Every structure is written in structure tokens, then in C-alpha cells.
Coordinates of C-alpha atoms in Angstrom, one line a residue:
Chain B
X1 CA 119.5 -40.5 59.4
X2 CA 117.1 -38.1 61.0
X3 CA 114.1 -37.6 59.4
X4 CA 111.8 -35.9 61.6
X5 CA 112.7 -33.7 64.4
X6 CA 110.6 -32.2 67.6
X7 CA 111.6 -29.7 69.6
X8 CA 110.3 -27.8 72.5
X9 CA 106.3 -28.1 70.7
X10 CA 103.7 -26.9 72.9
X11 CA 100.0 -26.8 71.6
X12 CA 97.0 -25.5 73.1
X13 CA 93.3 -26.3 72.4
X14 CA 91.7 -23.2 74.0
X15 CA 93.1 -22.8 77.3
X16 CA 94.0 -26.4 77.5
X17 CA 97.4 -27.0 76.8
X18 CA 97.3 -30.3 75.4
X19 CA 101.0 -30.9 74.7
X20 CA 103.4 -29.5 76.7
X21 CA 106.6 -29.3 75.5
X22 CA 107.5 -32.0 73.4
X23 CA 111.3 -33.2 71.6
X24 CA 111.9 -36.6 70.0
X25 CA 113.1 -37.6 66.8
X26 CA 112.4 -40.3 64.0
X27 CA 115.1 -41.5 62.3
X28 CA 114.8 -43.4 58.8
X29 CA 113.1 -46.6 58.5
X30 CA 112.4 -46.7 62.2
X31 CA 108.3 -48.0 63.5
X32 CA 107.9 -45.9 66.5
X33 CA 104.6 -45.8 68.2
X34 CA 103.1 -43.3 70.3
X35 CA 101.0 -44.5 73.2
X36 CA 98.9 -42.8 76.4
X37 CA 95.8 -42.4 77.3
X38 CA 93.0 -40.6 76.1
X39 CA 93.8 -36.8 76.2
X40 CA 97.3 -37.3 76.5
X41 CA 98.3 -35.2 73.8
X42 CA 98.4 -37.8 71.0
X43 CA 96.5 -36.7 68.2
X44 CA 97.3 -33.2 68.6
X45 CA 101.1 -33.4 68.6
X46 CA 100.4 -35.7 65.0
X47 CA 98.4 -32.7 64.0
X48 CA 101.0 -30.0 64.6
X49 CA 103.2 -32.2 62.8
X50 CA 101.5 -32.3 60.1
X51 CA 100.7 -28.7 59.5
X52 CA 97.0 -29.4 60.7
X53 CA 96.8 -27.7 64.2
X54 CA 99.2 -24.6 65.0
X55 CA 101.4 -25.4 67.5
X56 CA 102.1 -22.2 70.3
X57 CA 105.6 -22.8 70.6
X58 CA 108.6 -24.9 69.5
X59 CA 109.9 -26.6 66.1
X60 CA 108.7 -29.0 63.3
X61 CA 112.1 -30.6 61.2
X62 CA 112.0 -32.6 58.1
X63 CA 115.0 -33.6 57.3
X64 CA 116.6 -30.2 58.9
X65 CA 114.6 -27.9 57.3
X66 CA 112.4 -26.3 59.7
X67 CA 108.7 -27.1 58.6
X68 CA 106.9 -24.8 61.6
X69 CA 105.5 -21.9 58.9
X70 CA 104.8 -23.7 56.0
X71 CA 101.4 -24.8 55.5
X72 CA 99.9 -28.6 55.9
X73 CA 99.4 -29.0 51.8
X74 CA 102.7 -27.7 51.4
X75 CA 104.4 -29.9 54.3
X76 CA 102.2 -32.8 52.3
X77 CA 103.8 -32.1 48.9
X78 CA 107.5 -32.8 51.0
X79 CA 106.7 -36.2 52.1
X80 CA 104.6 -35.8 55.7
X81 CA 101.6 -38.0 54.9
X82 CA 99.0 -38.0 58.3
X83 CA 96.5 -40.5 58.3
X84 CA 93.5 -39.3 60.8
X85 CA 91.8 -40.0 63.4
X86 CA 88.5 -40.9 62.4
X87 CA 90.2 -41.4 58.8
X88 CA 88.2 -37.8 57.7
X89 CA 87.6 -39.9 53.9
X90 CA 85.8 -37.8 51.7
X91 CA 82.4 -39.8 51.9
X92 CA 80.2 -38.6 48.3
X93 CA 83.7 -39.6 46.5
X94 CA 84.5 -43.1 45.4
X95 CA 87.6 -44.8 46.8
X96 CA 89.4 -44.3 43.7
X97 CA 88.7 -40.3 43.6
X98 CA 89.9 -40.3 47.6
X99 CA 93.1 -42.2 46.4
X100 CA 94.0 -39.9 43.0
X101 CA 93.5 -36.6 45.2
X102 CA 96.4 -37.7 46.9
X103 CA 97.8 -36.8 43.3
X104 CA 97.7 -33.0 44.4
X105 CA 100.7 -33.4 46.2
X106 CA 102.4 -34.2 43.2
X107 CA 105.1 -36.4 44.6
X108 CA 105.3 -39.7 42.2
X109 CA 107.3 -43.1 43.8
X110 CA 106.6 -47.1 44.0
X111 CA 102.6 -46.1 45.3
X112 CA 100.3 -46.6 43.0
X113 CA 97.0 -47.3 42.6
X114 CA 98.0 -50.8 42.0
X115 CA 100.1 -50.8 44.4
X116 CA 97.1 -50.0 46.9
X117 CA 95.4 -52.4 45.9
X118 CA 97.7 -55.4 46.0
X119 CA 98.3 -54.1 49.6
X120 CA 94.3 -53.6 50.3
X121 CA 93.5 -56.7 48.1
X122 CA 89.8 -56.3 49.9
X123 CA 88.8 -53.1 48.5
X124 CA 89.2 -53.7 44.5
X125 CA 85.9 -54.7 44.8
X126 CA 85.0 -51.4 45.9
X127 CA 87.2 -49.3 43.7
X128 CA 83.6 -47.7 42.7
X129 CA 82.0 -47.6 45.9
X130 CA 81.3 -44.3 47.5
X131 CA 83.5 -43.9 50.6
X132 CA 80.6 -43.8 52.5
X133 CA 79.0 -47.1 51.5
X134 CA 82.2 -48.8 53.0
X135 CA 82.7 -51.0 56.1
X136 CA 84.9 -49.3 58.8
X137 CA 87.4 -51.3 58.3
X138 CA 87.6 -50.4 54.3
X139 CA 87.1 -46.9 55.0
X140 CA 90.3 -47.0 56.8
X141 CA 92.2 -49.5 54.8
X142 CA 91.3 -46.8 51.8
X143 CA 92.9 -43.9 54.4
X144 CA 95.8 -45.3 54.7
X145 CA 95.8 -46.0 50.6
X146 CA 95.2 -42.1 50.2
X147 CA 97.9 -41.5 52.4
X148 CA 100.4 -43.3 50.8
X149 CA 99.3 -42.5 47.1
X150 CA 101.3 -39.1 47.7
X151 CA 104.4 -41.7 48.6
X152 CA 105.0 -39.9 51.8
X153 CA 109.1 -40.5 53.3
X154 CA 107.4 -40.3 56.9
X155 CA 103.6 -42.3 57.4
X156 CA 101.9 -40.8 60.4
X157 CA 99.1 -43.0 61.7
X158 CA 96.7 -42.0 64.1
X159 CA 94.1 -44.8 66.1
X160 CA 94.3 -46.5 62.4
X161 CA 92.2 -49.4 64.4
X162 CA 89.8 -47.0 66.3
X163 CA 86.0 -48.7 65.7
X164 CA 87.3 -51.3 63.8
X165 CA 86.6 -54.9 64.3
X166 CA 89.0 -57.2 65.5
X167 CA 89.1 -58.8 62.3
X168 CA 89.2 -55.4 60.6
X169 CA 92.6 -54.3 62.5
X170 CA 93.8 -57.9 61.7
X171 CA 93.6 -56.9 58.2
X172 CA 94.6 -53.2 58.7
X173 CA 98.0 -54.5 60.4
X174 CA 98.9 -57.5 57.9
X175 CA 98.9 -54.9 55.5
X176 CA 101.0 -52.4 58.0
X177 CA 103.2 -55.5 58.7
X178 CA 104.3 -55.6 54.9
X179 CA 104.9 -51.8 54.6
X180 CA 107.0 -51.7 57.8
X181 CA 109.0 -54.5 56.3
X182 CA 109.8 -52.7 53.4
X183 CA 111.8 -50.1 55.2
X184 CA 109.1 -47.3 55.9
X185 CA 109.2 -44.8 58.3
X186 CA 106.2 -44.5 60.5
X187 CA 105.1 -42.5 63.8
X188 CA 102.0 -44.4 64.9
X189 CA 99.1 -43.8 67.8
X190 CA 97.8 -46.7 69.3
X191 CA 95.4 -47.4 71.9
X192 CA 96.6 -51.2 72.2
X193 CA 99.3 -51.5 73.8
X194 CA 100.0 -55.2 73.0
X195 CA 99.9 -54.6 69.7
X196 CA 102.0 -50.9 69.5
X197 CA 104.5 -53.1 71.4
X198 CA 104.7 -55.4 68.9
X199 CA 105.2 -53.5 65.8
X200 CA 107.0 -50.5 66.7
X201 CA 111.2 -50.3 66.9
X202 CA 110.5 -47.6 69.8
X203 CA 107.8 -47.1 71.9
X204 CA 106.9 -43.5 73.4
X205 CA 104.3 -43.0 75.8
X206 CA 102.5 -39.7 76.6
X207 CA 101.3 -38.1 79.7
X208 CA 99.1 -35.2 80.1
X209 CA 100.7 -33.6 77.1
X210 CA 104.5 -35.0 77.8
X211 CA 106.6 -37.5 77.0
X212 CA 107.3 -39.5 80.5
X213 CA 108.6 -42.7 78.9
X214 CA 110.6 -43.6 75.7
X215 CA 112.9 -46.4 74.4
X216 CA 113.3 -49.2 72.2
X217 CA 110.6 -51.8 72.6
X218 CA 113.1 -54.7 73.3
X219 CA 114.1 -52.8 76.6
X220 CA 110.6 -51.9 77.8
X221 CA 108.6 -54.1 79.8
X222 CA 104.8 -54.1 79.3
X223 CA 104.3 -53.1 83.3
X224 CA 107.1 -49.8 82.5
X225 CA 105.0 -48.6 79.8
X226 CA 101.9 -49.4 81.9
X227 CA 103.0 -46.8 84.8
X228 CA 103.9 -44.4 82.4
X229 CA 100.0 -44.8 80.6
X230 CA 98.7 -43.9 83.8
X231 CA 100.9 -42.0 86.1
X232 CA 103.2 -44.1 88.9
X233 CA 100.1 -43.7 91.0
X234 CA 98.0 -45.1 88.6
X235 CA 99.8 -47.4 87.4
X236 CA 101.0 -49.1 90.8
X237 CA 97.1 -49.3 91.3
X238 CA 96.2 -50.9 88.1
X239 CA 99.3 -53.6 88.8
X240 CA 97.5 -54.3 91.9
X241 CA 94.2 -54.8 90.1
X242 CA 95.5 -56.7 87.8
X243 CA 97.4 -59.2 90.4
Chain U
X1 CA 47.9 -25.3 21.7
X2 CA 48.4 -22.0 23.1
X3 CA 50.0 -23.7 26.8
X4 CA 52.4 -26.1 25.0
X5 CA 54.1 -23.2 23.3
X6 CA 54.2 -21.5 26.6
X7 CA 55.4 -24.8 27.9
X8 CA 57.9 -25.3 25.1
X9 CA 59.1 -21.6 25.6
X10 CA 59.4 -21.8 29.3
X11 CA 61.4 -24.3 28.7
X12 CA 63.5 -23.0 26.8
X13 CA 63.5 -19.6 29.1
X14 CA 64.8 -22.4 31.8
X15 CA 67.8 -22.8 30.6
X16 CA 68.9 -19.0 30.8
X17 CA 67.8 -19.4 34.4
X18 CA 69.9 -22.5 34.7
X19 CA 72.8 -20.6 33.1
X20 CA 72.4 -17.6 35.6
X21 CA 71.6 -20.5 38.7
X22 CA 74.7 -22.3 37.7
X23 CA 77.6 -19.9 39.3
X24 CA 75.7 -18.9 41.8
X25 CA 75.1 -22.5 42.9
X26 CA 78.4 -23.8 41.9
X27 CA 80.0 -21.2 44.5
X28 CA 77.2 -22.2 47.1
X29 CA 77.8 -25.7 46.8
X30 CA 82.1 -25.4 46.8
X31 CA 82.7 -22.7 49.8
X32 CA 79.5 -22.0 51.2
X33 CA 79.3 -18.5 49.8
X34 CA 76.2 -16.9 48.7
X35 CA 77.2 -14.3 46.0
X36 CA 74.9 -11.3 46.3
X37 CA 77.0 -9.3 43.5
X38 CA 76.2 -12.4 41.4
X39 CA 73.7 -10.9 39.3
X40 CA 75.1 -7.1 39.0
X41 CA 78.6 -8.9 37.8
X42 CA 76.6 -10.7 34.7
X43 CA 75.2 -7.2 33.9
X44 CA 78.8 -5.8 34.2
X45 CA 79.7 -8.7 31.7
X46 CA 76.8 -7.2 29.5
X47 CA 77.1 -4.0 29.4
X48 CA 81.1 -5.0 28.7
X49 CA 79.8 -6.7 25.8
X50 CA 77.8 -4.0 24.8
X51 CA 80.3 -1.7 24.5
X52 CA 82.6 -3.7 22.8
X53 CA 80.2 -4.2 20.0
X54 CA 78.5 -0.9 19.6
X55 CA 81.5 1.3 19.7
X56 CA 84.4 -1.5 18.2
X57 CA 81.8 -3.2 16.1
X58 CA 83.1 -6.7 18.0
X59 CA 80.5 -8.8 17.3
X60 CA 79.0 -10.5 21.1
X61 CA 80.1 -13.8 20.7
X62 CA 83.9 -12.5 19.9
X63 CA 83.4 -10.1 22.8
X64 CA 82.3 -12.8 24.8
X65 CA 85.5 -15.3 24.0
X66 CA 87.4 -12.2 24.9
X67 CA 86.3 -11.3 28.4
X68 CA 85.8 -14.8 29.7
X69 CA 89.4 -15.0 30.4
X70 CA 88.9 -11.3 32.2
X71 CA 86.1 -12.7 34.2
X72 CA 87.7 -15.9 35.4
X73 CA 90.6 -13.0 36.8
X74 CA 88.3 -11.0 38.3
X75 CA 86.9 -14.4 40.2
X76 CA 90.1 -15.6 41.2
X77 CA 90.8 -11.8 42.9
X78 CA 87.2 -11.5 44.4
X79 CA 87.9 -15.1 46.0
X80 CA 91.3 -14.1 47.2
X81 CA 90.8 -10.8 48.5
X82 CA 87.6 -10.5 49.5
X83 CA 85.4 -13.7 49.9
X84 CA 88.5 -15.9 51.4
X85 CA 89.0 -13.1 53.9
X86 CA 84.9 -12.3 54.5
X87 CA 84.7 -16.2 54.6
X88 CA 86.5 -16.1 58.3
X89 CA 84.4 -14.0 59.9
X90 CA 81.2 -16.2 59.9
X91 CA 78.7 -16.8 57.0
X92 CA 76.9 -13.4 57.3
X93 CA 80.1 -11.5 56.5
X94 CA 80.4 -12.8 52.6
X95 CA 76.6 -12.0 52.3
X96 CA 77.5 -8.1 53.6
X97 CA 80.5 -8.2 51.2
X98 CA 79.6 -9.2 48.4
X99 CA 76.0 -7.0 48.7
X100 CA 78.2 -4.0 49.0
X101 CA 80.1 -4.8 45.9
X102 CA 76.8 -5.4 44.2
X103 CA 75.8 -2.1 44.9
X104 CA 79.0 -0.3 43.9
X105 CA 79.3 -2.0 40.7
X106 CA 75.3 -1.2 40.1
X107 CA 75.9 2.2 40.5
X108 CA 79.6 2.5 38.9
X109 CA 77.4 1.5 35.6
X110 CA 74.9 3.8 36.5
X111 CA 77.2 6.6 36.4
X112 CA 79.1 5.1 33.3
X113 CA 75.9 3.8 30.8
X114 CA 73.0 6.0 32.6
X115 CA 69.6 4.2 32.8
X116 CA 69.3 3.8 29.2
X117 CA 68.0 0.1 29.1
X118 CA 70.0 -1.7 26.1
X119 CA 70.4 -4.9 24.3
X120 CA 73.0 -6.8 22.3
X121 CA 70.0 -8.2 20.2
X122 CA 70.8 -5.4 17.5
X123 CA 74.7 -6.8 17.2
X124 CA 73.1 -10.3 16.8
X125 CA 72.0 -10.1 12.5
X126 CA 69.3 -12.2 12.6
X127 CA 69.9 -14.3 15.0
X128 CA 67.8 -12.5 17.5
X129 CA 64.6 -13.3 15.4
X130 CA 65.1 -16.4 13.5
X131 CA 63.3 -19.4 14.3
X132 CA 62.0 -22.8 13.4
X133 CA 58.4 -23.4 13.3
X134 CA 57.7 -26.6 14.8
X135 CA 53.3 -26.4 14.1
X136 CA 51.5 -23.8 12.9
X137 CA 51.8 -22.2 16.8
X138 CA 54.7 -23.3 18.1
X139 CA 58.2 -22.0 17.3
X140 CA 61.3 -22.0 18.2
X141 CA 63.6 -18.9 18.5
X142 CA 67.0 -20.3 17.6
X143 CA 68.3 -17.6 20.3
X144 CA 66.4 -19.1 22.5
X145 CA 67.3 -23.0 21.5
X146 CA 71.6 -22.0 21.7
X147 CA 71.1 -20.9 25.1
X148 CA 69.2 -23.6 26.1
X149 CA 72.1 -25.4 24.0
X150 CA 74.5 -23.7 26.2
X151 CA 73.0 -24.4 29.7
X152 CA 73.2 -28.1 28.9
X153 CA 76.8 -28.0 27.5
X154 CA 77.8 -26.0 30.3
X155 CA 76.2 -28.1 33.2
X156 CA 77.4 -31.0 31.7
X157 CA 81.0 -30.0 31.0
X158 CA 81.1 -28.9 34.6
X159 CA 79.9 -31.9 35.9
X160 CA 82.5 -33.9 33.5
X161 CA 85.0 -31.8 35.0
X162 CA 84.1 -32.1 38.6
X163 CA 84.0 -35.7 38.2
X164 CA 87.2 -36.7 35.7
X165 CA 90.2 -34.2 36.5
X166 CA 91.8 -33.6 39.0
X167 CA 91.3 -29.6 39.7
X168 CA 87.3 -31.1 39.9
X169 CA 88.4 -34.1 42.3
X170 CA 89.9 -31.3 44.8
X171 CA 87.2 -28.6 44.2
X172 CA 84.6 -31.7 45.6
X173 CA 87.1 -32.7 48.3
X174 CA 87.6 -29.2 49.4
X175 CA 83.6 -29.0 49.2
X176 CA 83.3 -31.9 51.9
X177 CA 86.5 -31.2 54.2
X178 CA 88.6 -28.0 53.7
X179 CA 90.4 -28.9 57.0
X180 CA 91.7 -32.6 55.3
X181 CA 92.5 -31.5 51.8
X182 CA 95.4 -29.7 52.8
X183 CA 96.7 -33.1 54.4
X184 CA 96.8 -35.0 50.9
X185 CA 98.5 -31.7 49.6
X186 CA 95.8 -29.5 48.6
X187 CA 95.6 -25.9 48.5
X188 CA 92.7 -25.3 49.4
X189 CA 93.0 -21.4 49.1
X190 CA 93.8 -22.0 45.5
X191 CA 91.2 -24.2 44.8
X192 CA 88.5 -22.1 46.2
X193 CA 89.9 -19.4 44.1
X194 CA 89.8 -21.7 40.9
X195 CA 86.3 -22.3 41.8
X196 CA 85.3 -18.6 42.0
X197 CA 86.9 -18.2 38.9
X198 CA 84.7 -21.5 36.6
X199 CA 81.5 -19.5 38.5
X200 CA 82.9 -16.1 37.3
X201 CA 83.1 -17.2 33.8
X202 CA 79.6 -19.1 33.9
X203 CA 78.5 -15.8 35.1
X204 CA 80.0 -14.2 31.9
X205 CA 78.2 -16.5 29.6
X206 CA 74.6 -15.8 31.5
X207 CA 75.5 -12.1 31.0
X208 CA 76.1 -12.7 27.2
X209 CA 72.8 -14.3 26.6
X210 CA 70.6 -11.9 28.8
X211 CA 71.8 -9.3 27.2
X212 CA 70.8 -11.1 23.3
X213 CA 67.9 -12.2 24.4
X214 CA 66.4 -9.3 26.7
X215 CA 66.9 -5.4 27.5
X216 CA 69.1 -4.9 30.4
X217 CA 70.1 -1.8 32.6
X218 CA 72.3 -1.0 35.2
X219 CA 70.1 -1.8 37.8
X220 CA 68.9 -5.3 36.2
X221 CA 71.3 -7.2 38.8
X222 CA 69.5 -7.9 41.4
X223 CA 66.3 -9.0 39.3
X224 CA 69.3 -12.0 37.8
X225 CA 70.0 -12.9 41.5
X226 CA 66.6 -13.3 42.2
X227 CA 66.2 -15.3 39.3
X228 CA 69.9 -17.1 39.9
X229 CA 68.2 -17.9 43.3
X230 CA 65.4 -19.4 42.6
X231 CA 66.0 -21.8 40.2
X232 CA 69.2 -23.1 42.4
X233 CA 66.9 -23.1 45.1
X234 CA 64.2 -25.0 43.4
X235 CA 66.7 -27.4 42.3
X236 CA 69.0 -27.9 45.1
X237 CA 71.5 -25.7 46.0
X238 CA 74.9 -27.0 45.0
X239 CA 73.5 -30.1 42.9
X240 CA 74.1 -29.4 39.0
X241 CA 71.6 -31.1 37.1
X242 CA 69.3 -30.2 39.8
X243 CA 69.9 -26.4 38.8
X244 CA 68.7 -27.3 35.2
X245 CA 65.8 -28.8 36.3
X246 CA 65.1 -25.8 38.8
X247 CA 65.7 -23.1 35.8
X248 CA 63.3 -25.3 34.1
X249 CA 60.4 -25.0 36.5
X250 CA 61.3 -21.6 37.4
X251 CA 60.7 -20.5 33.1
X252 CA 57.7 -23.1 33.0
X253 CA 56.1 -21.6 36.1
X254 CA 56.7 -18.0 34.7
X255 CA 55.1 -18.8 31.0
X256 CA 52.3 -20.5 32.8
X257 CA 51.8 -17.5 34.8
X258 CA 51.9 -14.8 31.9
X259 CA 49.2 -17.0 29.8
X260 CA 46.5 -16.8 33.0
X261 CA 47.6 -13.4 33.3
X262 CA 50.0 -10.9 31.6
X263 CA 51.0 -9.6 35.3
X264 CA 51.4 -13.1 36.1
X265 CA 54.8 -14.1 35.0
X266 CA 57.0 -13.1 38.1
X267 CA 54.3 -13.8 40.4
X268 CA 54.0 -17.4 39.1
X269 CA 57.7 -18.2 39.6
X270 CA 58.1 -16.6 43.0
X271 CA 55.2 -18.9 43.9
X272 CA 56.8 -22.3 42.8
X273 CA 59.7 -20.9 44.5
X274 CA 57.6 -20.5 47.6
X275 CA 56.1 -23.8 47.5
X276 CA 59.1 -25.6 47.2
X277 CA 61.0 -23.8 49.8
X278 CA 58.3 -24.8 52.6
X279 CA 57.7 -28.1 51.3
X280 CA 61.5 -28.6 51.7
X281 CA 61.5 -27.3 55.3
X282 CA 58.3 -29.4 56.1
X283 CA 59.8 -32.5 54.1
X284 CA 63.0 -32.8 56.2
X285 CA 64.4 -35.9 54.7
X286 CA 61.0 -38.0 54.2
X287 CA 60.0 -36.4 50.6
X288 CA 56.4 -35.7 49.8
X289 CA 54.8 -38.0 52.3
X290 CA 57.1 -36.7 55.2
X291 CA 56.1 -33.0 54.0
X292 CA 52.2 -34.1 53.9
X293 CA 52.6 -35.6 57.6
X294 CA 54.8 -32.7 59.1
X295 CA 52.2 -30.2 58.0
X296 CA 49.3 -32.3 59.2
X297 CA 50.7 -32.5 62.2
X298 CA 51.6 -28.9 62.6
X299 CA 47.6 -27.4 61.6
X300 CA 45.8 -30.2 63.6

């Protein structure tokens, strides 16, 4: 069953038009990540889907009902749950506050915050802690927590191991790992390739603001995604350097 | 003998400043707004009072329980139609708004009450003159001590609230990062407007107790803002405590100043004001050393 639906979504920042006409679909349960390189288009076309950047043309679906007018805390309170870039905590609160404001949405389900933190065992030690005071790698682990406190149907995840250390995104994605098992539904952005290959059901990849490659991981080789991260150009280029 | 009771009444006169600070910082430190009409809308409260008990015989603290509800309305609207909107168009827009509704509702009273000045203290029994005597010199005007009372009550229940529910939890959030609330479901607009409505009423209740304690006319507003301004200044704008402690050295500073000289008592707080305000600016974030350094370095 479809759960999310994109059609036609342009966006602009300015005069840049940083996605270009954009359709795809999630279906339930399905891990698909989005990959490209920077400026591709990524985090803005996670935005318009959320309600957080106003697209210039095209369609938002949740589950058939168009979404495009309705505001981000409402699109929130129906189960679209974006965890951002840069995780945007709220850094005088304590990690508990940033996890019960995800209350406002008013949607109840198995997340708790118990739940949270027998999945992000790491930060009941810093239930108190100002979100601020943490580690990058708690600050986003608490992110994703918020996120899924309002029990969101689809989990949008953007750069969730931007700054972190390796260790950190170890950690980050163990947890993921579990929540993707349990039958989730999640659009991710991912710089790491290796890694976005390895988690996701379907892999698309972004080029200056479209879509120039998408299917299921299991068909996809590593050097097809590799042209499409950097144009055919590029990408014959970057085979070479890497030969 | 004579400066502790000015101390101990300055002190007490703090925390009407606190009470008038309180809104004005509480709306400051939630959207960024700076409420010009803040002052003239605690004299409207007044002079609502006023007429409530001289020609209903509705004595002011009844009055009071009545119209808070009115006034926490009348915030929610000013947020929704007028700040929200004057909010988009850069900070100085709220400032120009909300200084033209001060002068409209200054002179709608006007034309209503005339300049008469008035007071609720004859609505108040004895309460407007009773006291305890602490020493032979020093007492304590139990007017004087409620709305001391009150300031504490009401700082603290706001900061309860801020801190424990979750309207508080969002008015913080929405504070920090109006953008990312709405992503965890907030409505931002709503909040904002809930927030304008807790200052409105804390507005109210600094009305209530100028007019007990003092004379008040329809012109008196802007005199409260100034007040309201310094002691959130002195404080910290947007911190709550800090506002108590402000209104506190703002009615110290002024009882000081009247003992050296009867002229003194606004002059005295404007100049604590002062003094703080540059040795903020000089201070950036190194406290009094880094103040003492910055202004060596900018005379020599």
C-alpha cells in the first residue's frame, strides 16, 4: 500500500530551482534511501514533504489525501515525522522536554519514552541533560527519539550521520537497523553510499534537482548509482580514478 | 534606620515593577516582540477596574477575577491580528504597531475618563493603609507586602508552567526554533497567541495593583512601560527570575534616590538602568572583569 506519493514537485530556493520536478512513491514498510550529491535537491524535497519549505509546483500524498496546503504541524499530527538536517534540537531544553513536545502532535502508538530509551539505551543517562550539553552523536540519537515520540506511519531522515563519529553512526544505525526490522516505513538521505545501499529496500539518487536513477537495491550496482551521483561524465571519470 | 525602611520599601515597590516587567518580558523572551501598548493596556485594565467598582460597587479584586479572562481574549486577538501579522514584516514593524495602539487606547480613555487622576485605593477598606510595624520605623503596608506576594506567586507559577506542561514545553520550543516546532506538530501560531494571552493577563494583575496602590490617569501608560522596561532590562530580558531581581533594583534604586533627594526617585532608577545597560554592552559575555577591560581599552 502506498503511503506517500510525489508528483510533479518543483521547489525553488530564490531563483535556484533546487528540485525540479520530482514523482516517486513510498509504499508501506519499505526503507528507501535518497542519495546525490551535495545540492542535489535532497534536503529540500524532505522539507516540502514535510510541510517545512513550500514547494512551487506539484503534489504531496499521504495515503491519497493530498497534503500540499495543509501546514507542517498539521501534516505532523497525520503521521509525517522529519528528522533534520543538523537535527534543529531545542538546545536550553532537556532531552526529555525535546522528546514530550513531540506530544503536541497528539498521535499515541508503541513510542514511548521507554520505548526511546530501550532503543537509545546511551542516553538514559542524559534524560536530564540539556540538549546542548550532548555529544553529536546523542544529540541526534535524541532527534530521531523526538521524531518518533509523535509515532509517525512515515520516518523521514535526513544526513542522520552528518558530524557524527564513526562510532556515533555505528550506534545511530544499530538502532535504525531494529526499527526497520520492525516494519517501519522510512525515506532516508544519506551521504554514504555504502551504507544507504545496505539498509534501504530501494535506492534513489538525485541529480541537480531530479531523480536520474531509482530501483531496488538488489538490482543496483554500486558503479550505476556512482554515475548517477555524479553525472555519466563524472561518473566515467571517477571509475577511472578509482581503477 | 531611615535607609533600611527605604530599602525594605523599595523592595517591596520591586515587586510591582516585577509584576509590570513580567508580560512585557515574557512576550520579549517568547516571539521577540516588544509591546509598546504594554503599559497603556494595564491602565486600560485600571481604569476597567475602576469603573466596575465605583459605579457597580464590584469590589477590585472581584473586578479583577472578572476581566482576566477578558484580557487573556484581548491577547490572544492582539497576537493574531496584529502582532502575528506586524511580526512578518521585520522587528521594527511590531514596535510601530503596537505604539500606535498605545496611543489610541491612551486617548480613547482620555476621551472616556478625562484627566481626572484616580485610584482604586478608596474601593480597597483598609487595606490601602494597614500595615505591620516591623521597629519603631519600619513598616510594612500589607498592600504593599500582597503585591510583592503576587509578583513571586506569579513568576513562579509561570516558571512552573513553562517548565512542567506541555503548553509551557511548546511556548520554550517555539521561543528557540519557530521553524522546527511545527515539525513535532506544533502550532506555532497558536502558541504565540497563548503566550500573548498569559502576558495579557499578567498585564491585568500589574494594572490591578497600580491602580491600589497609586493614582493613575489616562496618560500613566507610558510612565508603566518605562518602568516595565527597566526592570526587564536590568534583569535580563526574557529570563523570569531575573525580572524579579531587576524590579527589585529598579524600586531599591528609586527609594535610595528619593531619600538623597525628593526629586531623586526617577532619576535614581533611570541611572541603574543606565549603568547596567552599558556595562552589559561593554561586558559582552566576560561579566564584570570583561566590562572593566573593554572600557579600559576603549578610554586609553
Amino acid at each position: 500500500m502506498t503511503i506517500l506519493t510525489v508528483e510533479h514537485m518543483e521547489a525553488r530556493h530564490g531563483l535556484l530551482k533546487a528540485v525540479r520536478g520530482v514523482s516517486f512513491h513510498v509504499s508501506q514498510g519499505e526503507v528507501v534511501a535518497l542519495v546525490g550529491a551535495n545540492g542535489a535537491g535532497k534536503t529540500t524535497l524532505l522539507r516540502a514533504i514535510a510541510g517545512a519549505h513550500p514547494p512551487s509546483a506539484g503534489r504531496v500524498l499521504f495515503r491519497g489525501t493530498d497534503v500540499s496546503a495543509i501546514p507542517a504541524y498539521r501534516r505532523a499530527a497525520m503521521g509525517i515525522a522529519l528528522v533534520p538536517e543538523g537535527r534543529r534540537l531545542f538546545p536550553q531544553m532537556t532531552v526529555e522536554d525535546n522528546l514530550l513536545l513531540a506530544r503536541a502532535t497528539g498521535r499515541s502508538g508503541p513510542w514511548t519514552m521507554d520505548r526511546v530509551m530501550e532503543a537509545f539505551p546511551h542516553l538514559q543517562a542524559r534524560r536530564k541533560s540539556k540538549a546542548a550539553h550532548l555529544s553529536g552523536g546523542e544529540q541526534q540519537a535524541t532527534a530521531i527519539g523526538r521524531a518518533l515520540m509523535a509515532n509517525p506511519e512515515i520516518l523521514l531522515l535526513d544526513e542522520v550521520s552528518l558530524g557524527l563519529s564513526p562510532l556515533a553512526v555505528e550506534r545511530v544505525y544499530a538502532s535504525l537497523q531494529s526499527l526497520m526490522q520492525s516494519g517501519a516505513t522510512i525515506l532516508l538521505v544519506e551521504q554514504d553510499l555504502k551504507r544507504a545501499l545496505a539498509v534501504a529496500d530501494r535506492v534513489m539518487c538525485m541529480l541537480e534537482g531530479t531523480i536520474v536513477l531509482e530501483g531496488p537495491t538488489k538490482d543496483i550496482t554500486r558503479d550505476q548509482v556512482m554515475a548517477a551521483y555524479f553525472g555519466a561524465e563524472h561518473g566515467k571519470k571517477q571509475r577511472k580514478a578509482v581503477q | 534606620m531611615i535607609w533600611v525602611n527605604q530599602i525594605v520599601q523599595g523592595l517591596l515597590l520591586g515587586g510591582y515593577y516585577a509584576l509590570i516587567a513580567c508580560g512585557l518580558s515574557f512576550m520579549y523572551g517568547v516571539m521577540r516582540i516588544i509591546n509598546i501598548a504594554h503599559g497603556s493596556f494595564a491602565i486600560l485594565a485600571a481604569f476597567a477596574l475602576w469603573e466596575l467598582s465605583s459605579r457597580f460597587a464590584i469590589s477590585p479584586f472581584a473586578g479583577l477575577a472578572a476581566i482576566l479572562p477578558l484580557l487573556a481574549m484581548v491577547g490572544w486577538i492582539l497576537q493574531r491580528a496584529v502582532l502575528d501579522r506586524s511580526a512578518r514584516g521585520g522587528t521594527l514593524v511590531p514596535i510601530l504597531s503596537t505604539f500606535g495602539l498605545a496611543i489610541m487606547i491612551d486617548n480613547l480613555l482620555f476621551q472616556q475618563f478625562g484627566a481626572d487622576t484616580r485610584s482604586l485605593a478608596p474601593y480597597l477598606d483598609t487595606l490601602s493603609y494597614d500595615s505591620w510595624s516591623l521597629t519603631d520605623d519600619i513598616y510594612i503596608g500589607k498592600l504593599a507586602a500582597m503585591i510583592f506576594a503576587a509578583a513571586v506567586v506569579l513568576l513562579g507559577g509561570l516558571q512552573l508552567f513553562l517548565g512542567h506542561t506541555q503548553l509551557g514545553r511548546s511556548i520554550r520550543a517555539t521561543a528557540a526554533d519557530p521553524d522546527t516546532v511545527g515539525l513535532i506538530g506544533v502550532n506555532a501560531k497558536r502558541v504565540n497567541a497563548a503566550a500573548a494571552a498569559i502576558a495579557m493577563v499578567t498585564v491585568g494583575v500589574a494594572g490591578a495593583f497600580l491602580a491600589m496602590r497609586a493614582t493613575f490617569n489616562p496618560y500613566a501608560g507610558p510612565l508603566q512601560l518605562i518602568f516595565a522596561f527597566e526592570a526587564a532590562v536590568i534583569g535580563g530580558a526574557g529570563s523570569l527570575w531575573g525580572t524579579l531581581g531587576g524590579g527589585i533594583v529598579l524600586g531599591v534604586a528609586q527609594s535610595i534616590g528619593a531619600q538623597i533627594d525628593p526629586q531623586g526617585f526617577l532619576i535614581a532608577g533611570h541611572l541603574v538602568f543606565f549603568v547596567v545597560l552599558f556595562a552589559r554592552l561593554y561586558a559582552g559575555n566576560g561579566g564584570f572583569a570583561g566590562a572593566m577591560r573593554n572600557l579600559r581599552r576603549r578610554l586609553v
